Amino acid sequence: MTDHLSRFSVTLSDGTDMTPQLQRFAEIIGLDRIAPERYSLLLLLGLYGAKESGKQNPFKIIQEIKALEDPQIASNLKPATQFKHPPLKGLWHKHYLQDGIASMALNLRKGMDRYKLPWVEQRIAEAKAANEKRFFSMEDAAHIARDAVSDNWKRLTRDSVLTGEWLIYARYQNANYYLCLGKHQNDDAELRRQIDAICLHEFPFLSQILDQTAN
């Protein structure tokens, strides 16, 4: 485990020392290689918990870290943005694609809001241009479904606007420091408490970023 994490140990309620297992996990997913000395124990615990729960592929999050570290690596999700309001003001977040039906449904709804149904709109425009009354058939249902699902997903991917949950990080001296995971429904104050409790001890410069933007 990187030096800044070696000051911490993680022990289960039964006394089991999880530190070596977390160290091995960090090596397997590539955190030490991608962002050496620049990721928090809080992030590592979040990634490990996601993997253990079976509800989130941690490599999807690692892919977004790679994209932040290397401009040559493309991301299909929304660009990173800075939090504008306390208590997270001054920090940044990058979306990662959450596993599961809920995330897919959220993006499909976004696709409908953003792109509508181009195939259907084209058929309607053609009927109006021909001054004809036309009806959709059962055969058209497959085209409509494809337009709403796979084609809109491709459009979201093409425009790099897929949405997801948050990878929260700080920018300091031209480098990114990866702090934790967050969700839209999380209490920002609770996220800040976790950052204060763990990340501030690992990266003391965070106090400058958070104190300067507290108001």
CSV table of C-alpha atoms in Angstrom, one decimal:
chain,number,residue,atom,x,y,z
A,1,MET,CA,0.0,0.0,0.0
A,2,THR,CA,1.3,3.5,-0.7
A,3,ASP,CA,3.1,5.3,2.1
A,4,HIS,CA,0.3,7.7,3.0
A,5,LEU,CA,-2.1,4.8,3.6
A,6,SER,CA,0.4,2.8,5.6
A,7,ARG,CA,-0.4,5.0,8.6
A,8,PHE,CA,-3.9,3.4,8.7
A,9,SER,CA,-5.1,-0.1,9.5
A,10,VAL,CA,-8.5,-1.5,8.8
A,11,THR,CA,-9.8,-4.1,11.3
A,12,LEU,CA,-13.2,-5.8,11.3
A,13,SER,CA,-15.3,-6.1,14.4
A,14,ASP,CA,-14.0,-9.7,15.0
A,15,GLY,CA,-10.4,-8.5,15.0
A,16,THR,CA,-9.6,-9.5,11.4
A,17,ASP,CA,-7.0,-7.2,9.9
A,18,MET,CA,-8.2,-6.2,6.4
A,19,THR,CA,-5.2,-4.0,5.6
A,20,PRO,CA,-3.3,-6.7,3.5
A,21,GLN,CA,-6.5,-7.5,1.6
A,22,LEU,CA,-7.1,-3.9,0.8
A,23,GLN,CA,-3.5,-3.5,-0.3
A,24,ARG,CA,-3.8,-6.4,-2.7
A,25,PHE,CA,-7.1,-5.0,-4.0
A,26,ALA,CA,-5.6,-1.6,-4.7
A,27,GLU,CA,-2.8,-3.4,-6.7
A,28,ILE,CA,-5.3,-5.5,-8.6
A,29,ILE,CA,-7.5,-2.6,-9.7
A,30,GLY,CA,-4.5,-0.5,-10.5
A,31,LEU,CA,-4.9,2.5,-8.1
A,32,ASP,CA,-1.2,2.4,-7.1
A,33,ARG,CA,-0.2,2.5,-10.7
A,34,ILE,CA,-2.6,5.1,-11.9
A,35,ALA,CA,-2.6,7.6,-9.0
A,36,PRO,CA,0.3,6.7,-6.6
A,37,GLU,CA,0.1,8.6,-3.3
A,38,ARG,CA,-3.1,10.4,-4.6
A,39,TYR,CA,-6.0,8.3,-3.5
A,40,SER,CA,-7.7,8.1,-0.1
A,41,LEU,CA,-8.4,5.2,2.1
A,42,LEU,CA,-12.0,6.4,2.0
A,43,LEU,CA,-12.1,5.8,-1.8
A,44,LEU,CA,-10.4,2.5,-1.5
A,45,LEU,CA,-13.0,1.3,1.1
A,46,GLY,CA,-15.8,2.5,-1.2
A,47,LEU,CA,-14.4,0.6,-4.2
A,48,TYR,CA,-13.8,-2.5,-2.1
A,49,GLY,CA,-17.3,-2.3,-0.7
A,50,ALA,CA,-18.8,-1.9,-4.2
A,51,LYS,CA,-17.0,-5.0,-5.4
A,52,GLU,CA,-17.9,-7.1,-2.3
A,53,SER,CA,-21.6,-6.1,-2.7
A,54,GLY,CA,-21.7,-7.2,-6.3
A,55,LYS,CA,-23.6,-4.0,-7.1
A,56,GLN,CA,-20.8,-2.1,-8.8
A,57,ASN,CA,-17.9,-3.0,-11.0
A,58,PRO,CA,-15.0,-1.0,-9.6
A,59,PHE,CA,-13.2,-1.0,-12.9
A,60,LYS,CA,-15.9,1.4,-14.3
A,61,ILE,CA,-14.7,3.9,-11.7
A,62,ILE,CA,-11.1,3.2,-12.4
A,63,GLN,CA,-11.7,3.9,-16.0
A,64,GLU,CA,-12.9,7.4,-15.2
A,65,ILE,CA,-9.8,8.0,-13.0
A,66,LYS,CA,-7.7,6.9,-16.0
A,67,ALA,CA,-9.6,9.4,-18.2
A,68,LEU,CA,-8.9,12.2,-15.7
A,69,GLU,CA,-5.2,11.3,-15.6
A,70,ASP,CA,-4.7,11.0,-19.3
A,71,PRO,CA,-6.5,13.3,-21.7
A,72,GLN,CA,-5.9,10.8,-24.5
A,73,ILE,CA,-8.3,8.4,-22.8
A,74,ALA,CA,-11.9,9.1,-23.7
A,75,SER,CA,-14.8,9.2,-21.3
A,76,ASN,CA,-18.4,8.6,-22.4
A,77,LEU,CA,-19.8,10.3,-19.4
A,78,LYS,CA,-20.4,14.0,-18.5
A,79,PRO,CA,-17.2,16.1,-18.1
A,80,ALA,CA,-15.9,16.8,-14.6
A,81,THR,CA,-17.4,19.8,-12.8
A,82,GLN,CA,-16.7,21.6,-9.6
A,83,PHE,CA,-19.1,21.7,-6.7
A,84,LYS,CA,-20.4,25.3,-6.4
A,85,HIS,CA,-22.0,25.2,-3.0
A,86,PRO,CA,-20.9,24.3,0.6
A,87,PRO,CA,-20.1,21.9,2.1
A,88,LEU,CA,-18.3,20.4,-0.9
A,89,LYS,CA,-17.5,23.7,-2.6
A,90,GLY,CA,-14.0,23.7,-4.1
A,91,LEU,CA,-13.9,19.9,-4.7
A,92,TRP,CA,-14.7,18.3,-8.1
A,93,HIS,CA,-16.8,15.4,-9.2
A,94,LYS,CA,-16.7,13.1,-12.2
A,95,HIS,CA,-19.5,10.8,-13.1
A,96,TYR,CA,-19.0,7.1,-13.4
A,97,LEU,CA,-21.5,4.7,-14.9
A,98,GLN,CA,-23.4,2.9,-12.1
A,99,ASP,CA,-24.3,-0.8,-12.6
A,100,GLY,CA,-27.9,-1.8,-12.6
A,101,ILE,CA,-31.3,-1.1,-14.1
A,102,ALA,CA,-31.9,2.2,-12.3
A,103,SER,CA,-28.8,3.7,-13.9
A,104,MET,CA,-29.8,2.5,-17.3
A,105,ALA,CA,-33.4,3.8,-16.9
A,106,LEU,CA,-32.0,7.2,-15.8
A,107,ASN,CA,-29.9,7.5,-18.9
A,108,LEU,CA,-32.6,6.3,-21.2
A,109,ARG,CA,-34.9,8.9,-19.8
A,110,LYS,CA,-32.2,11.5,-20.4
A,111,GLY,CA,-31.9,10.2,-24.0
A,112,MET,CA,-35.6,10.7,-24.5
A,113,ASP,CA,-35.5,14.2,-23.1
A,114,ARG,CA,-32.4,15.2,-25.1
A,115,TYR,CA,-33.0,13.5,-28.4
A,116,LYS,CA,-36.7,12.5,-28.5
A,117,LEU,CA,-37.4,9.8,-31.1
A,118,PRO,CA,-35.6,10.9,-34.4
A,119,TRP,CA,-36.9,7.9,-36.4
A,120,VAL,CA,-40.5,8.7,-35.4
A,121,GLU,CA,-40.1,12.4,-36.0
A,122,GLN,CA,-38.7,11.7,-39.5
A,123,ARG,CA,-41.7,9.5,-40.3
A,124,ILE,CA,-44.1,12.2,-39.2
A,125,ALA,CA,-42.2,14.8,-41.2
A,126,GLU,CA,-42.4,12.6,-44.3
A,127,ALA,CA,-46.1,12.2,-43.9
A,128,LYS,CA,-46.7,15.9,-43.5
A,129,ALA,CA,-44.5,16.7,-46.5
A,130,ALA,CA,-46.6,14.2,-48.6
A,131,ASN,CA,-49.8,15.6,-47.1
A,132,GLU,CA,-50.8,12.1,-46.2
A,133,LYS,CA,-52.3,10.5,-43.1
A,134,ARG,CA,-50.2,7.6,-42.1
A,135,PHE,CA,-50.3,5.1,-39.2
A,136,PHE,CA,-47.6,3.2,-37.4
A,137,SER,CA,-47.7,-0.5,-37.8
A,138,MET,CA,-46.7,-3.4,-35.6
A,139,GLU,CA,-43.5,-3.7,-37.7
A,140,ASP,CA,-42.7,-0.1,-36.7
A,141,ALA,CA,-42.6,-1.0,-33.0
A,142,ALA,CA,-39.2,-2.5,-33.3
A,143,HIS,CA,-37.8,0.6,-35.0
A,144,ILE,CA,-39.4,2.8,-32.2
A,145,ALA,CA,-37.9,0.6,-29.5
A,146,ARG,CA,-34.5,0.6,-31.1
A,147,ASP,CA,-34.6,4.4,-31.4
A,148,ALA,CA,-35.6,4.9,-27.8
A,149,VAL,CA,-33.1,2.4,-26.3
A,150,SER,CA,-30.0,1.4,-28.3
A,151,ASP,CA,-29.9,4.4,-30.7
A,152,ASN,CA,-30.4,7.0,-27.9
A,153,TRP,CA,-27.8,5.2,-25.8
A,154,LYS,CA,-25.3,5.5,-28.7
A,155,ARG,CA,-26.1,9.2,-29.0
A,156,LEU,CA,-25.5,9.8,-25.3
A,157,THR,CA,-22.2,7.9,-25.7
A,158,ARG,CA,-21.2,9.8,-28.8
A,159,ASP,CA,-21.8,13.2,-27.1
A,160,SER,CA,-20.1,12.1,-23.8
A,161,VAL,CA,-23.2,12.9,-21.7
A,162,LEU,CA,-24.1,9.7,-20.0
A,163,THR,CA,-24.8,10.4,-16.4
A,164,GLY,CA,-24.0,8.4,-13.3
A,165,GLU,CA,-22.9,8.7,-9.7
A,166,TRP,CA,-19.9,10.7,-8.4
A,167,LEU,CA,-16.2,10.2,-8.0
A,168,ILE,CA,-15.2,13.1,-5.8
A,169,TYR,CA,-11.7,14.5,-6.0
A,170,ALA,CA,-9.6,17.6,-5.3
A,171,ARG,CA,-7.2,19.4,-7.6
A,172,TYR,CA,-4.0,20.6,-6.0
A,173,GLN,CA,-0.7,21.7,-7.7
A,174,ASN,CA,-1.8,20.4,-11.1
A,175,ALA,CA,-2.6,16.9,-9.8
A,176,ASN,CA,-5.9,15.1,-8.9
A,177,TYR,CA,-6.4,13.6,-5.4
A,178,TYR,CA,-9.2,11.1,-5.4
A,179,LEU,CA,-11.2,11.2,-2.2
A,180,CYS,CA,-14.4,9.1,-2.2
A,181,LEU,CA,-17.5,8.0,-4.0
A,182,GLY,CA,-20.8,9.8,-3.7
A,183,LYS,CA,-24.4,9.6,-5.0
A,184,HIS,CA,-26.9,12.2,-6.0
A,185,GLN,CA,-29.1,11.3,-3.1
A,186,ASN,CA,-26.3,11.4,-0.5
A,187,ASP,CA,-26.3,14.1,2.2
A,188,ASP,CA,-23.5,16.4,1.2
A,189,ALA,CA,-22.9,17.2,4.8
A,190,GLU,CA,-22.3,13.6,5.6
A,191,LEU,CA,-19.9,13.3,2.7
A,192,ARG,CA,-18.0,16.3,4.0
A,193,ARG,CA,-17.8,14.7,7.5
A,194,GLN,CA,-16.3,11.6,6.0
A,195,ILE,CA,-13.8,13.7,4.1
A,196,ASP,CA,-12.9,15.7,7.2
A,197,ALA,CA,-12.5,12.5,9.3
A,198,ILE,CA,-10.2,10.6,6.9
A,199,CYS,CA,-9.1,12.5,3.8
A,200,LEU,CA,-7.9,15.6,5.7
A,201,HIS,CA,-5.5,13.5,7.7
A,202,GLU,CA,-4.1,12.0,4.5
A,203,PHE,CA,-4.0,15.2,2.5
A,204,PRO,CA,-3.7,18.2,4.9
A,205,PHE,CA,-3.8,20.7,2.0
A,206,LEU,CA,-7.5,19.9,1.7
A,207,SER,CA,-8.1,22.3,4.6
A,208,GLN,CA,-6.9,25.2,2.4
A,209,ILE,CA,-9.3,24.2,-0.4
A,210,LEU,CA,-12.3,23.7,1.8
A,211,ASP,CA,-11.7,26.6,4.2
A,212,GLN,CA,-11.2,29.1,1.3
A,213,THR,CA,-14.5,28.1,-0.2
A,214,ALA,CA,-16.6,27.6,3.0
A,215,ASN,CA,-18.6,30.7,2.4
